[in-house]
Amino acid sequence: MEKTDLRIVFMGTPEFACESLRSLFEGGYCIAGVVTMPDKPVGRHGSVLQPSPVKQYALSQHIPVLQPEKLKDETFLSELKAWQADLQIVVAFRMLPETVWNMPRFGTFNLHASLLPRYRGAAPINWAVIHGETETGVTTFFLTHGMDTGRIIMQRRTPVAPADDAGTVHDRLMTLGAGLVVETVDLLLEHDGHIATIPQEQLLHDDATLRPAPKIFNDTCRINWHQPAGKVYDFIRGLSPHPAAWTEPVFDSGDRKPLKIFQTEILRETHSLTVGAIRTNAGDCLDVAVEDGFIRILSLQMAGKKRMSVKDFLNGTKQIFSAVE
């Protein structure tokens, strides 16, 4: 079978998924249709509906699109079946019911942004950086019952540098993952769908192997300053630029407003300050005391303001704070 004969249904929503779809379509593969999330209300009153990046790209290339509210809806299942897919590919979408993932003759595979079985869950990139991993990667695996538990097809690795944040790792894995999706499709084509896979159980060496990657909520992002500098630094970069780690400054006026922190560096200095105390110098640096030194804040964002450098913030703010909590 040639790649132009293999009918693929692609399922995904964000830009991370769009790169894989683009690689497949521009590589000459047959994309029978795309399934993505319903348009999202945006704007001050939610009166504007914004299509997902995957939908925008699909429509620009005249690829049919389905946007089901419910994946078990009979109308959706009928429309999906009518596409007569040989293979379904899922990248950053939703949990699929068996009636959907078991539909094509080649099955359904997923691209996951971690080296499974590590970091199963909704936020693998963020948690890998938060935990200070020096290596991560992407995995393709066949969908089955359970989240991110299916048999592994292929993996590709990439280092994580100390200066990386979730944003830089995301962009690298987006490109690496798109390439792996194409490789996986080619492997399936070459062997008519009959390929060797690896059960994830074979890779479970100890409990640490199953480090989870649950969905991140606002409360998850609050910084705990009562930790070594390295852990605070990794936490902040693991949430940068989105959704962003935050803290609450204690202003001289008594007000408290969330402060998002995007970029920092570690200062290894001994001190006698209380954890969370602020040290400033000549209006161009903002250091937070931690257990074993300081975290120097380089860029931040106050509520209702834009992201800015610490120097611009200190030069422009009329409110002073002496500590963070």
PDB file of N, CA, C and O in Angstrom, residues 208-268:
ATOM      1  N   ALA A 208       9.389   4.831  40.800  1.00  0.00           N
ATOM      2  CA  ALA A 208       9.780   6.135  40.237  1.00  0.00           C
ATOM      3  C   ALA A 208       9.532   6.189  38.739  1.00  0.00           C
ATOM      4  O   ALA A 208       9.376   7.265  38.164  1.00  0.00           O
ATOM      5  N   THR A 209       9.490   5.024  38.091  1.00  0.00           N
ATOM      6  CA  THR A 209       9.245   4.981  36.654  1.00  0.00           C
ATOM      7  C   THR A 209       7.874   5.550  36.316  1.00  0.00           C
ATOM      8  O   THR A 209       7.675   6.135  35.261  1.00  0.00           O
ATOM      9  N   LEU A 210       6.932   5.406  37.232  1.00  0.00           N
ATOM     10  CA  LEU A 210       5.563   5.822  36.976  1.00  0.00           C
ATOM     11  C   LEU A 210       5.276   7.224  37.514  1.00  0.00           C
ATOM     12  O   LEU A 210       4.179   7.477  37.988  1.00  0.00           O
ATOM     13  N   ARG A 211       6.236   8.108  37.461  1.00  0.00           N
ATOM     14  CA  ARG A 211       6.010   9.482  37.909  1.00  0.00           C
ATOM     15  C   ARG A 211       4.869  10.075  37.076  1.00  0.00           C
ATOM     16  O   ARG A 211       4.950  10.160  35.858  1.00  0.00           O
ATOM     17  N   PRO A 212       3.768  10.494  37.734  1.00  0.00           N
ATOM     18  CA  PRO A 212       2.582  10.927  36.981  1.00  0.00           C
ATOM     19  C   PRO A 212       2.691  12.364  36.481  1.00  0.00           C
ATOM     20  O   PRO A 212       3.548  13.133  36.920  1.00  0.00           O
ATOM     21  N   ALA A 213       1.790  12.724  35.572  1.00  0.00           N
ATOM     22  CA  ALA A 213       1.741  14.081  35.010  1.00  0.00           C
ATOM     23  C   ALA A 213       0.298  14.561  34.974  1.00  0.00           C
ATOM     24  O   ALA A 213      -0.284  14.758  33.912  1.00  0.00           O
ATOM     25  N   PRO A 214      -0.306  14.774  36.147  1.00  0.00           N
ATOM     26  CA  PRO A 214      -1.718  15.149  36.181  1.00  0.00           C
ATOM     27  C   PRO A 214      -1.963  16.549  35.630  1.00  0.00           C
ATOM     28  O   PRO A 214      -1.038  17.352  35.486  1.00  0.00           O
ATOM     29  N   LYS A 215      -3.207  16.834  35.354  1.00  0.00           N
ATOM     30  CA  LYS A 215      -3.605  18.154  34.890  1.00  0.00           C
ATOM     31  C   LYS A 215      -3.197  19.216  35.904  1.00  0.00           C
ATOM     32  O   LYS A 215      -3.264  18.983  37.108  1.00  0.00           O
ATOM     33  N   ILE A 216      -2.779  20.374  35.420  1.00  0.00           N
ATOM     34  CA  ILE A 216      -2.320  21.452  36.286  1.00  0.00           C
ATOM     35  C   ILE A 216      -3.433  22.481  36.464  1.00  0.00           C
ATOM     36  O   ILE A 216      -4.027  22.950  35.487  1.00  0.00           O
ATOM     37  N   PHE A 217      -3.702  22.812  37.722  1.00  0.00           N
ATOM     38  CA  PHE A 217      -4.701  23.812  38.059  1.00  0.00           C
ATOM     39  C   PHE A 217      -4.011  25.042  38.645  1.00  0.00           C
ATOM     40  O   PHE A 217      -2.807  25.021  38.917  1.00  0.00           O
ATOM     41  N   ASN A 218      -4.776  26.099  38.869  1.00  0.00           N
ATOM     42  CA  ASN A 218      -4.196  27.334  39.383  1.00  0.00           C
ATOM     43  C   ASN A 218      -3.492  27.116  40.721  1.00  0.00           C
ATOM     44  O   ASN A 218      -2.384  27.625  40.944  1.00  0.00           O
ATOM     45  N   ASP A 219      -4.112  26.363  41.614  1.00  0.00           N
ATOM     46  CA  ASP A 219      -3.491  26.124  42.920  1.00  0.00           C
ATOM     47  C   ASP A 219      -2.184  25.347  42.799  1.00  0.00           C
ATOM     48  O   ASP A 219      -1.277  25.505  43.622  1.00  0.00           O
ATOM     49  N   THR A 220      -2.086  24.508  41.779  1.00  0.00           N
ATOM     50  CA  THR A 220      -0.859  23.754  41.543  1.00  0.00           C
ATOM     51  C   THR A 220       0.315  24.688  41.311  1.00  0.00           C
ATOM     52  O   THR A 220       1.462  24.352  41.632  1.00  0.00           O
ATOM     53  N   CYS A 221       0.053  25.862  40.747  1.00  0.00           N
ATOM     54  CA  CYS A 221       1.097  26.772  40.280  1.00  0.00           C
ATOM     55  C   CYS A 221       1.639  27.705  41.360  1.00  0.00           C
ATOM     56  O   CYS A 221       2.542  28.497  41.088  1.00  0.00           O
ATOM     57  N   ARG A 222       1.081  27.640  42.561  1.00  0.00           N
ATOM     58  CA  ARG A 222       1.560  28.524  43.622  1.00  0.00           C
ATOM     59  C   ARG A 222       2.934  28.066  44.094  1.00  0.00           C
ATOM     60  O   ARG A 222       3.160  26.887  44.371  1.00  0.00           O
ATOM     61  N   ILE A 223       3.863  28.995  44.195  1.00  0.00           N
ATOM     62  CA  ILE A 223       5.252  28.672  44.544  1.00  0.00           C
ATOM     63  C   ILE A 223       5.385  28.430  46.044  1.00  0.00           C
ATOM     64  O   ILE A 223       4.914  29.226  46.852  1.00  0.00           O
ATOM     65  N   ASN A 224       6.030  27.341  46.390  1.00  0.00           N
ATOM     66  CA  ASN A 224       6.414  27.060  47.776  1.00  0.00           C
ATOM     67  C   ASN A 224       7.875  27.470  47.938  1.00  0.00           C
ATOM     68  O   ASN A 224       8.773  26.783  47.455  1.00  0.00           O
ATOM     69  N   TRP A 225       8.117  28.586  48.596  1.00  0.00           N
ATOM     70  CA  TRP A 225       9.479  29.104  48.743  1.00  0.00           C
ATOM     71  C   TRP A 225      10.294  28.332  49.768  1.00  0.00           C
ATOM     72  O   TRP A 225      11.523  28.478  49.815  1.00  0.00           O
ATOM     73  N   HIS A 226       9.636  27.507  50.583  1.00  0.00           N
ATOM     74  CA  HIS A 226      10.336  26.763  51.639  1.00  0.00           C
ATOM     75  C   HIS A 226      10.923  25.468  51.075  1.00  0.00           C
ATOM     76  O   HIS A 226      10.611  24.359  51.517  1.00  0.00           O
ATOM     77  N   GLN A 227      11.761  25.611  50.084  1.00  0.00           N
ATOM     78  CA  GLN A 227      12.431  24.498  49.424  1.00  0.00           C
ATOM     79  C   GLN A 227      13.824  24.944  49.011  1.00  0.00           C
ATOM     80  O   GLN A 227      14.104  26.146  48.949  1.00  0.00           O
ATOM     81  N   PRO A 228      14.699  24.005  48.681  1.00  0.00           N
ATOM     82  CA  PRO A 228      16.003  24.393  48.134  1.00  0.00           C
ATOM     83  C   PRO A 228      15.836  25.184  46.842  1.00  0.00           C
ATOM     84  O   PRO A 228      14.850  25.024  46.114  1.00  0.00           O
ATOM     85  N   ALA A 229      16.806  26.018  46.547  1.00  0.00           N
ATOM     86  CA  ALA A 229      16.739  26.910  45.384  1.00  0.00           C
ATOM     87  C   ALA A 229      16.509  26.138  44.088  1.00  0.00           C
ATOM     88  O   ALA A 229      15.755  26.589  43.217  1.00  0.00           O
ATOM     89  N   GLY A 230      17.162  24.996  43.941  1.00  0.00           N
ATOM     90  CA  GLY A 230      17.029  24.225  42.706  1.00  0.00           C
ATOM     91  C   GLY A 230      15.602  23.780  42.451  1.00  0.00           C
ATOM     92  O   GLY A 230      15.131  23.802  41.307  1.00  0.00           O
ATOM     93  N   LYS A 231      14.891  23.371  43.480  1.00  0.00           N
ATOM     94  CA  LYS A 231      13.506  22.927  43.318  1.00  0.00           C
ATOM     95  C   LYS A 231      12.595  24.097  42.957  1.00  0.00           C
ATOM     96  O   LYS A 231      11.684  23.961  42.134  1.00  0.00           O
ATOM     97  N   VAL A 232      12.826  25.259  43.591  1.00  0.00           N
ATOM     98  CA  VAL A 232      12.012  26.432  43.264  1.00  0.00           C
ATOM     99  C   VAL A 232      12.271  26.848  41.812  1.00  0.00           C
ATOM    100  O   VAL A 232      11.339  27.143  41.060  1.00  0.00           O
ATOM    101  N   TYR A 233      13.539  26.856  41.425  1.00  0.00           N
ATOM    102  CA  TYR A 233      13.921  27.227  40.057  1.00  0.00           C
ATOM    103  C   TYR A 233      13.268  26.301  39.034  1.00  0.00           C
ATOM    104  O   TYR A 233      12.693  26.763  38.031  1.00  0.00           O
ATOM    105  N   ASP A 234      13.316  24.986  39.270  1.00  0.00           N
ATOM    106  CA  ASP A 234      12.723  24.026  38.340  1.00  0.00           C
ATOM    107  C   ASP A 234      11.205  24.170  38.288  1.00  0.00           C
ATOM    108  O   ASP A 234      10.593  24.029  37.220  1.00  0.00           O
ATOM    109  N   PHE A 235      10.595  24.459  39.429  1.00  0.00           N
ATOM    110  CA  PHE A 235       9.143  24.631  39.471  1.00  0.00           C
ATOM    111  C   PHE A 235       8.716  25.803  38.600  1.00  0.00           C
ATOM    112  O   PHE A 235       7.774  25.691  37.809  1.00  0.00           O
ATOM    113  N   ILE A 236       9.432  26.916  38.717  1.00  0.00           N
ATOM    114  CA  ILE A 236       9.070  28.118  37.955  1.00  0.00           C
ATOM    115  C   ILE A 236       9.266  27.893  36.465  1.00  0.00           C
ATOM    116  O   ILE A 236       8.399  28.214  35.643  1.00  0.00           O
ATOM    117  N   ARG A 237      10.407  27.323  36.066  1.00  0.00           N
ATOM    118  CA  ARG A 237      10.634  27.120  34.631  1.00  0.00           C
ATOM    119  C   ARG A 237       9.734  26.016  34.073  1.00  0.00           C
ATOM    120  O   ARG A 237       9.398  26.022  32.887  1.00  0.00           O
ATOM    121  N   GLY A 238       9.303  25.088  34.925  1.00  0.00           N
ATOM    122  CA  GLY A 238       8.409  24.033  34.476  1.00  0.00           C
ATOM    123  C   GLY A 238       6.999  24.514  34.179  1.00  0.00           C
ATOM    124  O   GLY A 238       6.223  23.809  33.539  1.00  0.00           O
ATOM    125  N   LEU A 239       6.680  25.735  34.627  1.00  0.00           N
ATOM    126  CA  LEU A 239       5.360  26.307  34.381  1.00  0.00           C
ATOM    127  C   LEU A 239       5.427  27.535  33.484  1.00  0.00           C
ATOM    128  O   LEU A 239       4.430  28.241  33.304  1.00  0.00           O
ATOM    129  N   SER A 240       6.595  27.808  32.936  1.00  0.00           N
ATOM    130  CA  SER A 240       6.797  28.985  32.087  1.00  0.00           C
ATOM    131  C   SER A 240       6.865  28.581  30.614  1.00  0.00           C
ATOM    132  O   SER A 240       7.532  27.597  30.276  1.00  0.00           O
ATOM    133  N   PRO A 241       6.179  29.309  29.735  1.00  0.00           N
ATOM    134  CA  PRO A 241       5.409  30.534  29.972  1.00  0.00           C
ATOM    135  C   PRO A 241       3.955  30.303  30.358  1.00  0.00           C
ATOM    136  O   PRO A 241       3.255  31.262  30.682  1.00  0.00           O
ATOM    137  N   HIS A 242       3.485  29.076  30.288  1.00  0.00           N
ATOM    138  CA  HIS A 242       2.081  28.805  30.582  1.00  0.00           C
ATOM    139  C   HIS A 242       1.973  27.535  31.391  1.00  0.00           C
ATOM    140  O   HIS A 242       2.662  26.557  31.085  1.00  0.00           O
ATOM    141  N   PRO A 243       1.153  27.522  32.426  1.00  0.00           N
ATOM    142  CA  PRO A 243       0.250  28.581  32.902  1.00  0.00           C
ATOM    143  C   PRO A 243       0.916  29.631  33.788  1.00  0.00           C
ATOM    144  O   PRO A 243       0.275  30.601  34.160  1.00  0.00           O
ATOM    145  N   ALA A 244       2.184  29.436  34.143  1.00  0.00           N
ATOM    146  CA  ALA A 244       3.008  30.373  34.920  1.00  0.00           C
ATOM    147  C   ALA A 244       2.852  30.144  36.425  1.00  0.00           C
ATOM    148  O   ALA A 244       1.747  30.069  36.961  1.00  0.00           O
ATOM    149  N   ALA A 245       4.014  30.049  37.085  1.00  0.00           N
ATOM    150  CA  ALA A 245       4.039  29.962  38.544  1.00  0.00           C
ATOM    151  C   ALA A 245       3.686  31.326  39.135  1.00  0.00           C
ATOM    152  O   ALA A 245       3.971  32.358  38.538  1.00  0.00           O
ATOM    153  N   TRP A 246       3.091  31.315  40.317  1.00  0.00           N
ATOM    154  CA  TRP A 246       2.693  32.585  40.913  1.00  0.00           C
ATOM    155  C   TRP A 246       2.935  32.590  42.413  1.00  0.00           C
ATOM    156  O   TRP A 246       3.073  31.547  43.052  1.00  0.00           O
ATOM    157  N   THR A 247       2.984  33.783  42.956  1.00  0.00           N
ATOM    158  CA  THR A 247       3.132  33.981  44.388  1.00  0.00           C
ATOM    159  C   THR A 247       2.333  35.207  44.781  1.00  0.00           C
ATOM    160  O   THR A 247       1.794  35.902  43.919  1.00  0.00           O
ATOM    161  N   GLU A 248       2.218  35.465  46.078  1.00  0.00           N
ATOM    162  CA  GLU A 248       1.494  36.649  46.552  1.00  0.00           C
ATOM    163  C   GLU A 248       2.440  37.585  47.286  1.00  0.00           C
ATOM    164  O   GLU A 248       2.882  37.265  48.394  1.00  0.00           O
ATOM    165  N   PRO A 249       2.756  38.743  46.717  1.00  0.00           N
ATOM    166  CA  PRO A 249       3.595  39.709  47.418  1.00  0.00           C
ATOM    167  C   PRO A 249       2.850  40.331  48.608  1.00  0.00           C
ATOM    168  O   PRO A 249       1.630  40.510  48.563  1.00  0.00           O
ATOM    169  N   VAL A 250       3.600  40.625  49.634  1.00  0.00           N
ATOM    170  CA  VAL A 250       3.059  41.341  50.781  1.00  0.00           C
ATOM    171  C   VAL A 250       3.439  42.808  50.609  1.00  0.00           C
ATOM    172  O   VAL A 250       4.582  43.209  50.839  1.00  0.00           O
ATOM    173  N   PHE A 251       2.493  43.645  50.149  1.00  0.00           N
ATOM    174  CA  PHE A 251       2.756  45.052  49.902  1.00  0.00           C
ATOM    175  C   PHE A 251       2.719  45.847  51.199  1.00  0.00           C
ATOM    176  O   PHE A 251       2.053  45.462  52.167  1.00  0.00           O
ATOM    177  N   ASP A 252       3.445  46.950  51.194  1.00  0.00           N
ATOM    178  CA  ASP A 252       3.454  47.826  52.361  1.00  0.00           C
ATOM    179  C   ASP A 252       2.062  48.345  52.678  1.00  0.00           C
ATOM    180  O   ASP A 252       1.733  48.645  53.825  1.00  0.00           O
ATOM    181  N   SER A 253       1.222  48.454  51.636  1.00  0.00           N
ATOM    182  CA  SER A 253      -0.142  48.942  51.824  1.00  0.00           C
ATOM    183  C   SER A 253      -1.050  47.895  52.457  1.00  0.00           C
ATOM    184  O   SER A 253      -2.177  48.192  52.854  1.00  0.00           O
ATOM    185  N   GLY A 254      -0.563  46.660  52.545  1.00  0.00           N
ATOM    186  CA  GLY A 254      -1.373  45.569  53.075  1.00  0.00           C
ATOM    187  C   GLY A 254      -2.102  44.793  52.007  1.00  0.00           C
ATOM    188  O   GLY A 254      -2.687  43.745  52.290  1.00  0.00           O
ATOM    189  N   ASP A 255      -2.108  45.308  50.768  1.00  0.00           N
ATOM    190  CA  ASP A 255      -2.768  44.611  49.666  1.00  0.00           C
ATOM    191  C   ASP A 255      -1.978  43.362  49.269  1.00  0.00           C
ATOM    192  O   ASP A 255      -0.764  43.278  49.466  1.00  0.00           O
ATOM    193  N   ARG A 256      -2.692  42.414  48.682  1.00  0.00           N
ATOM    194  CA  ARG A 256      -2.059  41.209  48.130  1.00  0.00           C
ATOM    195  C   ARG A 256      -2.628  40.972  46.735  1.00  0.00           C
ATOM    196  O   ARG A 256      -3.839  40.909  46.568  1.00  0.00           O
ATOM    197  N   LYS A 257      -1.734  40.863  45.780  1.00  0.00           N
ATOM    198  CA  LYS A 257      -2.141  40.581  44.409  1.00  0.00           C
ATOM    199  C   LYS A 257      -1.219  39.500  43.850  1.00  0.00           C
ATOM    200  O   LYS A 257      -0.020  39.507  44.126  1.00  0.00           O
ATOM    201  N   PRO A 258      -1.788  38.580  43.052  1.00  0.00           N
ATOM    202  CA  PRO A 258      -0.944  37.533  42.477  1.00  0.00           C
ATOM    203  C   PRO A 258       0.154  38.118  41.590  1.00  0.00           C
ATOM    204  O   PRO A 258      -0.075  39.088  40.857  1.00  0.00           O
ATOM    205  N   LEU A 259       1.310  37.513  41.654  1.00  0.00           N
ATOM    206  CA  LEU A 259       2.452  37.914  40.841  1.00  0.00           C
ATOM    207  C   LEU A 259       2.945  36.680  40.098  1.00  0.00           C
ATOM    208  O   LEU A 259       3.379  35.708  40.723  1.00  0.00           O
ATOM    209  N   LYS A 260       2.853  36.692  38.771  1.00  0.00           N
ATOM    210  CA  LYS A 260       3.356  35.569  37.973  1.00  0.00           C
ATOM    211  C   LYS A 260       4.848  35.748  37.737  1.00  0.00           C
ATOM    212  O   LYS A 260       5.312  36.863  37.470  1.00  0.00           O
ATOM    213  N   ILE A 261       5.581  34.649  37.829  1.00  0.00           N
ATOM    214  CA  ILE A 261       7.028  34.685  37.635  1.00  0.00           C
ATOM    215  C   ILE A 261       7.387  33.721  36.510  1.00  0.00           C
ATOM    216  O   ILE A 261       7.004  32.554  36.531  1.00  0.00           O
ATOM    217  N   PHE A 262       8.131  34.210  35.534  1.00  0.00           N
ATOM    218  CA  PHE A 262       8.437  33.427  34.335  1.00  0.00           C
ATOM    219  C   PHE A 262       9.889  32.976  34.242  1.00  0.00           C
ATOM    220  O   PHE A 262      10.175  31.895  33.734  1.00  0.00           O
ATOM    221  N   GLN A 263      10.795  33.813  34.669  1.00  0.00           N
ATOM    222  CA  GLN A 263      12.214  33.522  34.468  1.00  0.00           C
ATOM    223  C   GLN A 263      12.993  33.925  35.708  1.00  0.00           C
ATOM    224  O   GLN A 263      12.796  35.011  36.262  1.00  0.00           O
ATOM    225  N   THR A 264      13.888  33.048  36.146  1.00  0.00           N
ATOM    226  CA  THR A 264      14.689  33.305  37.339  1.00  0.00           C
ATOM    227  C   THR A 264      16.098  32.758  37.152  1.00  0.00           C
ATOM    228  O   THR A 264      16.396  32.070  36.170  1.00  0.00           O
ATOM    229  N   GLU A 265      16.944  33.037  38.135  1.00  0.00           N
ATOM    230  CA  GLU A 265      18.238  32.373  38.230  1.00  0.00           C
ATOM    231  C   GLU A 265      18.546  32.147  39.699  1.00  0.00           C
ATOM    232  O   GLU A 265      17.957  32.782  40.582  1.00  0.00           O
ATOM    233  N   ILE A 266      19.469  31.229  39.966  1.00  0.00           N
ATOM    234  CA  ILE A 266      19.809  30.864  41.336  1.00  0.00           C
ATOM    235  C   ILE A 266      21.062  31.614  41.777  1.00  0.00           C
ATOM    236  O   ILE A 266      22.052  31.684  41.037  1.00  0.00           O
ATOM    237  N   LEU A 267      21.013  32.165  42.974  1.00  0.00           N
ATOM    238  CA  LEU A 267      22.196  32.764  43.605  1.00  0.00           C
ATOM    239  C   LEU A 267      22.545  31.927  44.824  1.00  0.00           C
ATOM    240  O   LEU A 267      21.765  31.863  45.783  1.00  0.00           O
ATOM    241  N   ARG A 268      23.691  31.283  44.792  1.00  0.00           N
ATOM    242  CA  ARG A 268      24.124  30.436  45.903  1.00  0.00           C
ATOM    243  C   ARG A 268      24.843  31.301  46.933  1.00  0.00           C
ATOM    244  O   ARG A 268      26.056  31.483  46.883  1.00  0.00           O
TER     245      ARG A 268
END
